[in-house]
mmCIF file of C-alpha atoms in Angstrom:
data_model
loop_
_atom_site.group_PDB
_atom_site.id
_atom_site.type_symbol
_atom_site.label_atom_id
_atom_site.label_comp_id
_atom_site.label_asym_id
_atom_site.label_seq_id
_atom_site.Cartn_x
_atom_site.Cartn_y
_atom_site.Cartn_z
ATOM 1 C CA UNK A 218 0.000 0.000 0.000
ATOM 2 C CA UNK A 219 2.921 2.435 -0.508
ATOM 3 C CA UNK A 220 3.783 4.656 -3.397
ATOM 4 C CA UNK A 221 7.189 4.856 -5.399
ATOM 5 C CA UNK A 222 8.633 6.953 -2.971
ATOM 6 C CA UNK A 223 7.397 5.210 0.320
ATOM 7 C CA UNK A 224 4.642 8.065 0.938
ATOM 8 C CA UNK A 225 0.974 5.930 2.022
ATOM 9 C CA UNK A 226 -1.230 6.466 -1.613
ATOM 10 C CA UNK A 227 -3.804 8.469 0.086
ATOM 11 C CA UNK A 228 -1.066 11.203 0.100
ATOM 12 C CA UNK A 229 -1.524 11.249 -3.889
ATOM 13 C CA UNK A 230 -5.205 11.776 -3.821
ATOM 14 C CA UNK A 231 -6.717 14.898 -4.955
ATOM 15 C CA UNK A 232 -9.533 16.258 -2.592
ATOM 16 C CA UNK A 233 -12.813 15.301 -3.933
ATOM 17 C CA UNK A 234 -15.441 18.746 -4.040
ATOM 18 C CA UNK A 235 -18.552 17.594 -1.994
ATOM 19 C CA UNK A 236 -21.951 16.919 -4.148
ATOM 20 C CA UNK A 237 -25.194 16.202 -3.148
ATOM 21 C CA UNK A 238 -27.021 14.102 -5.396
ATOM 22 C CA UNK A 239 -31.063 14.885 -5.326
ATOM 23 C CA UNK A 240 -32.950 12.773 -7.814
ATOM 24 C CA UNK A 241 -30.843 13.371 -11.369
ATOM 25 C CA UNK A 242 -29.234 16.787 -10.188
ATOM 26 C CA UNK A 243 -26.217 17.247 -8.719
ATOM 27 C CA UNK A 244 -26.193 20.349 -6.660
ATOM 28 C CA UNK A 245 -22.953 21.735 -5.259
ATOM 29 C CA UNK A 246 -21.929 22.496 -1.745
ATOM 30 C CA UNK A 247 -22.884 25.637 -0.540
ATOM 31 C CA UNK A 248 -20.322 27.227 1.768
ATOM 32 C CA UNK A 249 -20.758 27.418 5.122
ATOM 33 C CA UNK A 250 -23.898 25.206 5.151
ATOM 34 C CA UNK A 251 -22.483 21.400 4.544
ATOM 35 C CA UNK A 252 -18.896 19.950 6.435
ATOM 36 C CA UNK A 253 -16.203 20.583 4.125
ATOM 37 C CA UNK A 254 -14.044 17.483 3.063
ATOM 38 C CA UNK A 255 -10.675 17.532 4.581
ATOM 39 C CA UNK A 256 -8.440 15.434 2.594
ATOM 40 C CA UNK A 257 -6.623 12.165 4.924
ATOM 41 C CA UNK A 258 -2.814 13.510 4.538
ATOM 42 C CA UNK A 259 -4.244 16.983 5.876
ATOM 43 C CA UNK A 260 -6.558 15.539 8.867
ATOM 44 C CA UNK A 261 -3.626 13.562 9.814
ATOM 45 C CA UNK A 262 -1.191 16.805 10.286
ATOM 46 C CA UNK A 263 -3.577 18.692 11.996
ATOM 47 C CA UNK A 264 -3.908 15.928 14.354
ATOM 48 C CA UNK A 265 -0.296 15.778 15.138
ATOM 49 C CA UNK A 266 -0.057 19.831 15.547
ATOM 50 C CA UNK A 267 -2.880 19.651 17.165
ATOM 51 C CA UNK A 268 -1.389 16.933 20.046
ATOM 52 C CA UNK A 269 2.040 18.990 19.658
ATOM 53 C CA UNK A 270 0.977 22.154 20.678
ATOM 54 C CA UNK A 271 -0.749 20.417 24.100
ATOM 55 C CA UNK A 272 1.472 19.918 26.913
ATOM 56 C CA UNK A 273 1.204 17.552 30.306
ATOM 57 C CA UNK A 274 -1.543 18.597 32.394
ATOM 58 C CA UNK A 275 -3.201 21.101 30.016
ATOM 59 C CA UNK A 276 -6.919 20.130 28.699
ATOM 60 C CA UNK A 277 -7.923 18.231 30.967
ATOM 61 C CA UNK A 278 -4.611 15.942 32.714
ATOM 62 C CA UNK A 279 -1.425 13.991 31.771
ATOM 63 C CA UNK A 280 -2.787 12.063 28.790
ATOM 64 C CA UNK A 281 -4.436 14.184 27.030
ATOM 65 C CA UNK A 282 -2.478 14.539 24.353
ATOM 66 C CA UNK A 283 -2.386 11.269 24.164
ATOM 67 C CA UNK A 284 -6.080 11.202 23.032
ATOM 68 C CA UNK A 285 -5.823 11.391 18.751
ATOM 69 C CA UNK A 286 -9.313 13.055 17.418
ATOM 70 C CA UNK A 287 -10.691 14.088 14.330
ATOM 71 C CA UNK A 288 -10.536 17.961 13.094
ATOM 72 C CA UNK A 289 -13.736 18.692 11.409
ATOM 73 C CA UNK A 290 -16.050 21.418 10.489
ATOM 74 C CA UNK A 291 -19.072 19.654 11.169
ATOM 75 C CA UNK A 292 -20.636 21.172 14.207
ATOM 76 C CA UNK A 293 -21.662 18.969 16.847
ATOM 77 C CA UNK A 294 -24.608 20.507 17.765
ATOM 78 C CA UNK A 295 -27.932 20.816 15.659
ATOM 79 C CA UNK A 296 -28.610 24.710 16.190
ATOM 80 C CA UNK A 297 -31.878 23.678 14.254
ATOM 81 C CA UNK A 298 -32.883 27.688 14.620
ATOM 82 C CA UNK A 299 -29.600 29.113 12.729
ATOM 83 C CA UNK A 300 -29.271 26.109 10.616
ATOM 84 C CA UNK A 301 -32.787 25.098 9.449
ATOM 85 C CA UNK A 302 -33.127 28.813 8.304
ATOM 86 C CA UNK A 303 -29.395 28.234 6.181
ATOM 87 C CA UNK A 304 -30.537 24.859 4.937
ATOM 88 C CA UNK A 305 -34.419 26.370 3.950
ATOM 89 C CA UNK A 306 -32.396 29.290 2.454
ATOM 90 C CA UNK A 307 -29.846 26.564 0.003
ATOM 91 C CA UNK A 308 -33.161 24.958 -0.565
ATOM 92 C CA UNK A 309 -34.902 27.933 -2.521
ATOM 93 C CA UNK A 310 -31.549 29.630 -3.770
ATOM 94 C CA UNK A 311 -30.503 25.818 -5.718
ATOM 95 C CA UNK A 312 -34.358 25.514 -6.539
ATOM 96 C CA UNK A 313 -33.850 22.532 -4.980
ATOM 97 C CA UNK A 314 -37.630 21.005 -5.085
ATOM 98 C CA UNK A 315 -38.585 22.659 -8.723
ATOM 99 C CA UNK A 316 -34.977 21.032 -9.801
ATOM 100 C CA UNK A 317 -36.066 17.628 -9.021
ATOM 101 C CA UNK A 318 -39.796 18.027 -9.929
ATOM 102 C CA UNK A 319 -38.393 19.103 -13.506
ATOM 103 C CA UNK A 320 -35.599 16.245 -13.719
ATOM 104 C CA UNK A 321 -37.388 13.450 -12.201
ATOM 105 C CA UNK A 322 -38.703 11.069 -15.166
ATOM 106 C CA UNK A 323 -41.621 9.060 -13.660
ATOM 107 C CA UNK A 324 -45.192 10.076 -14.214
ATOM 108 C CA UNK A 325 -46.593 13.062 -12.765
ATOM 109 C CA UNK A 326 -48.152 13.162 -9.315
ATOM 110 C CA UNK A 327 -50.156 16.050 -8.413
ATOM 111 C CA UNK A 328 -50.997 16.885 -4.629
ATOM 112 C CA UNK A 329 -54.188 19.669 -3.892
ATOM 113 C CA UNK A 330 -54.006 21.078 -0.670
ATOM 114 C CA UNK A 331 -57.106 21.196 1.149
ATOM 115 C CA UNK A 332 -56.951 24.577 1.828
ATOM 116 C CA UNK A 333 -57.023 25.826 5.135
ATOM 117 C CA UNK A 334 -58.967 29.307 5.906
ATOM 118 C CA UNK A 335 -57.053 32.625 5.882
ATOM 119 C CA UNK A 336 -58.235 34.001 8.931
ATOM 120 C CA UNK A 337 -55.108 33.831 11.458
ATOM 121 C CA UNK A 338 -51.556 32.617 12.753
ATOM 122 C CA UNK A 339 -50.754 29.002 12.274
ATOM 123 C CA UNK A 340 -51.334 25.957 15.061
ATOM 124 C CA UNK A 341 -50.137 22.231 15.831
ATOM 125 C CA UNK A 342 -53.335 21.661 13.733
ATOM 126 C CA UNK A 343 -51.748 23.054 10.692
ATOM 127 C CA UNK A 344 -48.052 21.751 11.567
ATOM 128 C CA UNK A 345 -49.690 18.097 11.762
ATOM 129 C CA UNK A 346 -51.302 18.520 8.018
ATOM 130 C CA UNK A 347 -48.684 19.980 6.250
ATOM 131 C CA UNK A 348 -45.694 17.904 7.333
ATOM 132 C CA UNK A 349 -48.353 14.719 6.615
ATOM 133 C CA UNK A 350 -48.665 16.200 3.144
ATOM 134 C CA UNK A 351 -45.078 16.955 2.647
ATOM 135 C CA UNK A 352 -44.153 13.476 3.891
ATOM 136 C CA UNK A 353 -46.219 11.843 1.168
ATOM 137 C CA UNK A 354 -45.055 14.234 -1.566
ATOM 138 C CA UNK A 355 -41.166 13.655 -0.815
ATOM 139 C CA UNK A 356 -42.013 10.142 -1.077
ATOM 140 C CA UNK A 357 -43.746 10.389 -4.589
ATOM 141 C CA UNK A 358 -40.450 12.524 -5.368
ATOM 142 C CA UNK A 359 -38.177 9.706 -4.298
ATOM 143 C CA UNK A 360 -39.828 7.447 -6.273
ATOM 144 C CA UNK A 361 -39.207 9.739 -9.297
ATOM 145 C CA UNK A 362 -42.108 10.830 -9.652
ATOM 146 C CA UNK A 363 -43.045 14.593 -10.995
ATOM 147 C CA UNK A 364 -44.650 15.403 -7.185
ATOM 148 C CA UNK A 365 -46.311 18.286 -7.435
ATOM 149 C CA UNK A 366 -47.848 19.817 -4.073
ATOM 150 C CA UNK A 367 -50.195 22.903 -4.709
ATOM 151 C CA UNK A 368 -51.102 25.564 -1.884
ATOM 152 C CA UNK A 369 -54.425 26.898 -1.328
ATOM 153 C CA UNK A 370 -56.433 29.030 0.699
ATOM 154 C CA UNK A 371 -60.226 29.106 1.590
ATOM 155 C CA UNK A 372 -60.991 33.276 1.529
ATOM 156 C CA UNK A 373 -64.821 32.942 1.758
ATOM 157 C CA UNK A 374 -66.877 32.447 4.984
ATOM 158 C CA UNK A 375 -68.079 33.824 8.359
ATOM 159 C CA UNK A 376 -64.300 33.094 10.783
ATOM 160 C CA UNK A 377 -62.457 35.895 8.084
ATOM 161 C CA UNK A 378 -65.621 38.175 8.657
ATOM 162 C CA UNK A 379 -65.657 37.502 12.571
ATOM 163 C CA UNK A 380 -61.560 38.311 12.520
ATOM 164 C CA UNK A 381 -62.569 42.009 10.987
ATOM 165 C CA UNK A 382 -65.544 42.689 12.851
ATOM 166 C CA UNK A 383 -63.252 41.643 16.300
ATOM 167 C CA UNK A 384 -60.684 43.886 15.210
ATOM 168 C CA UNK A 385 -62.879 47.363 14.660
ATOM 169 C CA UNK A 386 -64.841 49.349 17.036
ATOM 170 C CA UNK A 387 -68.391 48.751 18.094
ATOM 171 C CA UNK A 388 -69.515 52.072 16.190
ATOM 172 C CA UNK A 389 -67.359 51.230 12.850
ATOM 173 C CA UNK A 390 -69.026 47.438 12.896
ATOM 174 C CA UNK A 391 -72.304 49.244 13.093
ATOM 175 C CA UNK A 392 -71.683 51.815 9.972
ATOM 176 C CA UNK A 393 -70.377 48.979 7.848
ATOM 177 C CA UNK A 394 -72.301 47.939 5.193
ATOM 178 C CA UNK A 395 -72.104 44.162 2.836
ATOM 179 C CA UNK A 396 -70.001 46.066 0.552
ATOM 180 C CA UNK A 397 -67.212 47.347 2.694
ATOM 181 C CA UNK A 398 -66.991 44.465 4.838
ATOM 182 C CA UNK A 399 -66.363 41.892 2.072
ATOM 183 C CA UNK A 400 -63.331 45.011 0.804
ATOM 184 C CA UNK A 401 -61.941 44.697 4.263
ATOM 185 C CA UNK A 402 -62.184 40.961 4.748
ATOM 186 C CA UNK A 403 -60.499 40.261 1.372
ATOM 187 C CA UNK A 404 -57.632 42.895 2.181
ATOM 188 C CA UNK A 405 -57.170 40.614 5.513
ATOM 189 C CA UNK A 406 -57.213 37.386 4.365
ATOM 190 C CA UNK A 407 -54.666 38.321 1.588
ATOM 191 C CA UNK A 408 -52.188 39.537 4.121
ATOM 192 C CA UNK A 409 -52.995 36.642 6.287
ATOM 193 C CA UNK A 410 -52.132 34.423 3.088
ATOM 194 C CA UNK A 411 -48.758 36.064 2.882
ATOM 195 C CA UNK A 412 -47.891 35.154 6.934
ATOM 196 C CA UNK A 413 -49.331 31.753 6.882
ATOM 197 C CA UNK A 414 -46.926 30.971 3.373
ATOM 198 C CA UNK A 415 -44.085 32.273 4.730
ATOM 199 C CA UNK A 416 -44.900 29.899 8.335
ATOM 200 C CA UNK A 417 -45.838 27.147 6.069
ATOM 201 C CA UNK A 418 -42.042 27.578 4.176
ATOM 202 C CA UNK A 419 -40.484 27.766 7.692
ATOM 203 C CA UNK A 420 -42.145 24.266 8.597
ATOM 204 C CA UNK A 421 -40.118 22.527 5.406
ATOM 205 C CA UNK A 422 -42.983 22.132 3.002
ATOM 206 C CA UNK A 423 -42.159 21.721 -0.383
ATOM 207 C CA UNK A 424 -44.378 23.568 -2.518
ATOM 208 C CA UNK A 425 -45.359 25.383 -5.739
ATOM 209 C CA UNK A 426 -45.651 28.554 -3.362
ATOM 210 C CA UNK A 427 -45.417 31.097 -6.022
ATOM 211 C CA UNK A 428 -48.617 29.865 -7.641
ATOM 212 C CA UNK A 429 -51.141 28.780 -4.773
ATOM 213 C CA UNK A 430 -55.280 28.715 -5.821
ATOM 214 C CA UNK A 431 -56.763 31.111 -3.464
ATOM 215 C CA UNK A 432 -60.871 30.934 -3.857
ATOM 216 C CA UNK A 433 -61.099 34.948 -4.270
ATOM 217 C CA UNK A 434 -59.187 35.012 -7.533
ATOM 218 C CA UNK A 435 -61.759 36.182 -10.327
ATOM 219 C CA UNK A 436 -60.154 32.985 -12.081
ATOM 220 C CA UNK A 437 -60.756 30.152 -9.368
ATOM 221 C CA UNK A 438 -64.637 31.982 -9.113
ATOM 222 C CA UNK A 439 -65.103 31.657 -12.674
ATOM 223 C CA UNK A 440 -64.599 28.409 -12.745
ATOM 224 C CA UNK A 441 -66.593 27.543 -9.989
ATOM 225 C CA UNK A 442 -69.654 28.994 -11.664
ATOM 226 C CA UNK A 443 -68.397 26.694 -14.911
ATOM 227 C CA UNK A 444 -68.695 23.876 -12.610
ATOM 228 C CA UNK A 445 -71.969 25.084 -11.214
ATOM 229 C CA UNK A 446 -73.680 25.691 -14.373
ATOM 230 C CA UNK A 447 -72.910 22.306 -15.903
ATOM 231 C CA UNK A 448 -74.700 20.697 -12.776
ATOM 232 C CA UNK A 449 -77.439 22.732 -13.274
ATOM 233 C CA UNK A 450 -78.084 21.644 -16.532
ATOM 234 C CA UNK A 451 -77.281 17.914 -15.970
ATOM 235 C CA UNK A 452 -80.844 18.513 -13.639
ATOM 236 C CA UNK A 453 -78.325 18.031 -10.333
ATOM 237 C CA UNK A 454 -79.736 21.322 -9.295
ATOM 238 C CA UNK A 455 -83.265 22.006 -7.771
ATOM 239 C CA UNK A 456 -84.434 24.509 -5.429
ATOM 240 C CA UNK A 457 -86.236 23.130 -1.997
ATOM 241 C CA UNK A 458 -85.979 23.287 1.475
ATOM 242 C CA UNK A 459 -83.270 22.172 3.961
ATOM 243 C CA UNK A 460 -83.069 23.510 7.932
ATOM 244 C CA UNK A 461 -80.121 24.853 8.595
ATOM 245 C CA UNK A 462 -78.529 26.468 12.028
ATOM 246 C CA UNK A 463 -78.794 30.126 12.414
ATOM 247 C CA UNK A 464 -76.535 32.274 14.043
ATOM 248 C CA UNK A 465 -78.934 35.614 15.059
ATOM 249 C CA UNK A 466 -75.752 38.018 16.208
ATOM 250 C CA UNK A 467 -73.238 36.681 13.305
ATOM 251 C CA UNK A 468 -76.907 36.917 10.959
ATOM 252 C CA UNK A 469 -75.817 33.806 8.964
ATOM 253 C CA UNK A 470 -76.599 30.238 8.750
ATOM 254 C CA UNK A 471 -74.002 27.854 10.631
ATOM 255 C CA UNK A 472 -72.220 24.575 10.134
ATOM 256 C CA UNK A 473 -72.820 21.359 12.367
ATOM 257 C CA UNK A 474 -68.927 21.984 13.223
ATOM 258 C CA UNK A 475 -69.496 25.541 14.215
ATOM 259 C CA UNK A 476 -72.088 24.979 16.683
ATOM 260 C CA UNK A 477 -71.094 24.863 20.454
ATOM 261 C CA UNK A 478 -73.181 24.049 23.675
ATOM 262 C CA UNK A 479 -73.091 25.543 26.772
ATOM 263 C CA UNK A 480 -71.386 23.137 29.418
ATOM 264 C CA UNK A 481 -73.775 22.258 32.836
ATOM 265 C CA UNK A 482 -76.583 23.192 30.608
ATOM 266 C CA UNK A 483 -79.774 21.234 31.105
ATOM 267 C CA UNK A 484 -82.501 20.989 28.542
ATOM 268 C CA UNK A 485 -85.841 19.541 29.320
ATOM 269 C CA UNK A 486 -87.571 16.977 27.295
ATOM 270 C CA UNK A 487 -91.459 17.421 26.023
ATOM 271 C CA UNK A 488 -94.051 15.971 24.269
ATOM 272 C CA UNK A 489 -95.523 17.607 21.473
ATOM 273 C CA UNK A 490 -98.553 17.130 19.080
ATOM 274 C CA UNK A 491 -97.784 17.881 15.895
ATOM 275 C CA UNK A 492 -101.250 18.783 13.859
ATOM 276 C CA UNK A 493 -101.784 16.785 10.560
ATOM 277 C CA UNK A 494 -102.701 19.671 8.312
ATOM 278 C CA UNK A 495 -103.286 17.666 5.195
ATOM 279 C CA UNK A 496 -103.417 13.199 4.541
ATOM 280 C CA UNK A 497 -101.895 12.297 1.661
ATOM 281 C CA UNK A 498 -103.446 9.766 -1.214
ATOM 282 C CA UNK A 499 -100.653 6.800 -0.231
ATOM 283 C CA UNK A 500 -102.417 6.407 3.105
ATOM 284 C CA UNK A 501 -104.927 2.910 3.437
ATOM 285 C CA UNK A 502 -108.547 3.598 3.421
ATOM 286 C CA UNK A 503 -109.698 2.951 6.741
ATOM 287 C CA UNK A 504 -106.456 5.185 8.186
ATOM 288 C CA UNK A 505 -107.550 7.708 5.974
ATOM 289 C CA UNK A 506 -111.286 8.225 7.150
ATOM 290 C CA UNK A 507 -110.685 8.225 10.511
ATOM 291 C CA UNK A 508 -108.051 10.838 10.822
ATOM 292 C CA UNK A 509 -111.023 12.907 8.674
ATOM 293 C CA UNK A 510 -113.476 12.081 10.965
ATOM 294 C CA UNK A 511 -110.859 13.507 13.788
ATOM 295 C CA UNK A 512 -112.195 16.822 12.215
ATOM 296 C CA UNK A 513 -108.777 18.649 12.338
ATOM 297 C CA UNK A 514 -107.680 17.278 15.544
ATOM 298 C CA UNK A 515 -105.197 14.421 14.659
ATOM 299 C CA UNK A 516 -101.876 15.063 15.244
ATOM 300 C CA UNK A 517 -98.621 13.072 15.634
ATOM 301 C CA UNK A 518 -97.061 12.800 18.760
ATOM 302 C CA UNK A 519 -93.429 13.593 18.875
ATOM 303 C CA UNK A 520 -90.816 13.586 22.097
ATOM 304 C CA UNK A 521 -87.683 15.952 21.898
ATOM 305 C CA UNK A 522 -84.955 16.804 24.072
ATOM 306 C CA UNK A 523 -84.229 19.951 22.237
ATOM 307 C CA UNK A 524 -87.586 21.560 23.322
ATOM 308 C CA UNK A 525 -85.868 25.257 21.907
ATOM 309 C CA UNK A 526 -86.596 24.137 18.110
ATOM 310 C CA UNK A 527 -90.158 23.850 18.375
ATOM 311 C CA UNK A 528 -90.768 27.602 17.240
ATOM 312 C CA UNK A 529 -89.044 26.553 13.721
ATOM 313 C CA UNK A 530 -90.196 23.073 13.715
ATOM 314 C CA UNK A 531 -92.169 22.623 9.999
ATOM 315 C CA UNK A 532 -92.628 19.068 9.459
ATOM 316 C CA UNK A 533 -92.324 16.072 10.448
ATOM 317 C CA UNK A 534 -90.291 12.918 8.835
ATOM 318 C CA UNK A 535 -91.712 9.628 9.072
ATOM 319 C CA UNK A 536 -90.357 6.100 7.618
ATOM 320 C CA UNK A 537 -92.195 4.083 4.981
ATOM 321 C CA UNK A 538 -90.256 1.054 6.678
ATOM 322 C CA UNK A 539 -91.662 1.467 10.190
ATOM 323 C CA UNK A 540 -95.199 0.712 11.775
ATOM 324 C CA UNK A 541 -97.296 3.255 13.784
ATOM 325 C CA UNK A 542 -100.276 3.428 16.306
ATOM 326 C CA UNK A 543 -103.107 5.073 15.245
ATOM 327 C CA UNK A 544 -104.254 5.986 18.720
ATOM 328 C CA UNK A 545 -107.528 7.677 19.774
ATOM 329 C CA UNK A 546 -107.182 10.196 23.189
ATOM 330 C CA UNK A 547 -109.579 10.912 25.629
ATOM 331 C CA UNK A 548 -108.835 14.126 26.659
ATOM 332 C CA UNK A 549 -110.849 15.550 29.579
ATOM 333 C CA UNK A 550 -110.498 19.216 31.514
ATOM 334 C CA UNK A 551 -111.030 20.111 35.136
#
């Protein structure tokens, strides 16, 4: 293992520059940011200067320069908040993810986020479905695949109006009318879009962030009302009724998710007849003339534990499948 003039082989060597291979790129070190290579002749002199220049009983007692260790660059602690910023940084200079996205070969994989609402700062909520979504799109990337994750935000909706109405005056809320409240909730949700990309690039998502769908665009609204119209004339469209939740202060109807119950609160249950206003042609004969005969009074008899929904209470549903009572009351007053 030694050369023509008795020096090891390694001594020969030329340093090698550091690569980093990611998919079919090569991207080149940055400084500062990856542990340079230190070629073997070279790690082995600094070793001996560095045991030279100890002497007995300084560093730490009589053998320590005894003790032969490796001189390196690489730090050996994480510093995750200098470095992540550094390594985020290499990431977007290199065009590290649009790099591989363009050179990878395998078919196309395409990723919509299910976009979350632009209406404040970021939570564990968020952290937890973006890194889950990243996870699966570096995956698709390592398989070759062209991954291709695509940001979005949800603009419309009553928690962007409730963030402006919280943040102005009792008197301004007042004077605002539809107009200027849907100006100043589309001015905040498009600054909260630029916060919550910037949070989302400081998690490590990989990302087409430069060209997200947000649902205010003229564009993604458009196209909604493409998508809309074609339903409607496939006959997927009809106009009926469906009860909904109300919200009297926020004046607008509310989702199942949105609705919250007071804790210790106790409701009482009730029984309530429920007049028959009209019989309808499916019912048997004999059913049929005796609710008639009832002259107006039959009812059906219903049992809630919600008694505060009787005032908007409208119908009632019955199942083909099941069998009732037909059940005639004596009902008698003292």
């Amino acid at each position: 293992m030694f050369a023509r003039h008795g020096l090891p082989r390694a001594a020969h060597r030329q340093p090698q520059a550091p690569q980093m291979i990611a998919g079919s790129s090569v991207l080149r070190r940055a400084p500062g940011l990856l542990p340079s290579a230190v070629q073997k002749g070279r790690l082995v002199v600094s070793m001996a200067k560095k045991q030279n220049s100890k002497k007995e009983g300084a560093g730490g007692g009589p053998y320590s320069a005894t003790v032969t260790t490796p001189v390196t660059e690489f730090n050996l602690r994480a510093n995750s908040f200098m470095r992540e910023p550094q390594i985020q940084q290499f990431w977007e200079e290199q065009q590290v993810y649009e790099r591989l996205v363009a050179g990878n070969t395998g078919e196309p994989f395409t990723l919509h986020d299910g976009p979350p609402y632009a209406n404040g700062d970021l939570h564990i909520g968020h952290a937890l479905n973006k890194v889950l979504k990243d996870i699966i799109n570096r995956y698709q990337l390592l398989k070759c695949r062209k991954a291709r994750f695509v940001p979005g935000w949800d603009t419309h909706g009553l928690p962007i109006e409730l963030k402006v109405l919280q943040n102005l005056p009792a008197a301004q809320r007042a004077g605002l009318d539809t107009l200027q409240l849907r100006e100043r909730a589309r001015q905040y949700a498009l600054n909260t879009i630029q916060q919550q990309k910037e949070q989302f690039k400081r998690y490590g998502v990989w990302g087409d962030w430069e060209h997200p769908y947000v649902t205010l665009q003229p564009e993604y609204e458009a196209a909604q009302l493409r998508v809309f119209g074609a339903m409607f004339l496939n006959g997927h469209i009809y106009r009926g009724k469906k009860p909904v939740h109300w919200s009297p202060s926020s004046r607008t109807a509310l989702a199942e998710a949105e609705l919250e119950y007071p804790e210790g609160h106790t409701s009482r249950s009730i029984y309530v007849a429920m007049p028959i206003t009209a019989l309808g042609d499916k019912l048997p004969a004999g059913v049929s003339s005796t609710l008639s005969a009832a002259g107006g009074k039959a009812a059906f008899a219903i049992w809630t534990t919600t008694p505060w929904t009787i005032p908007a209470n409208l119908a009632v549903a019955v199942n083909a499948d099941l069998d009732y009572c037909l059940v005639k009351m004596q009902v008698t007053t003292q």
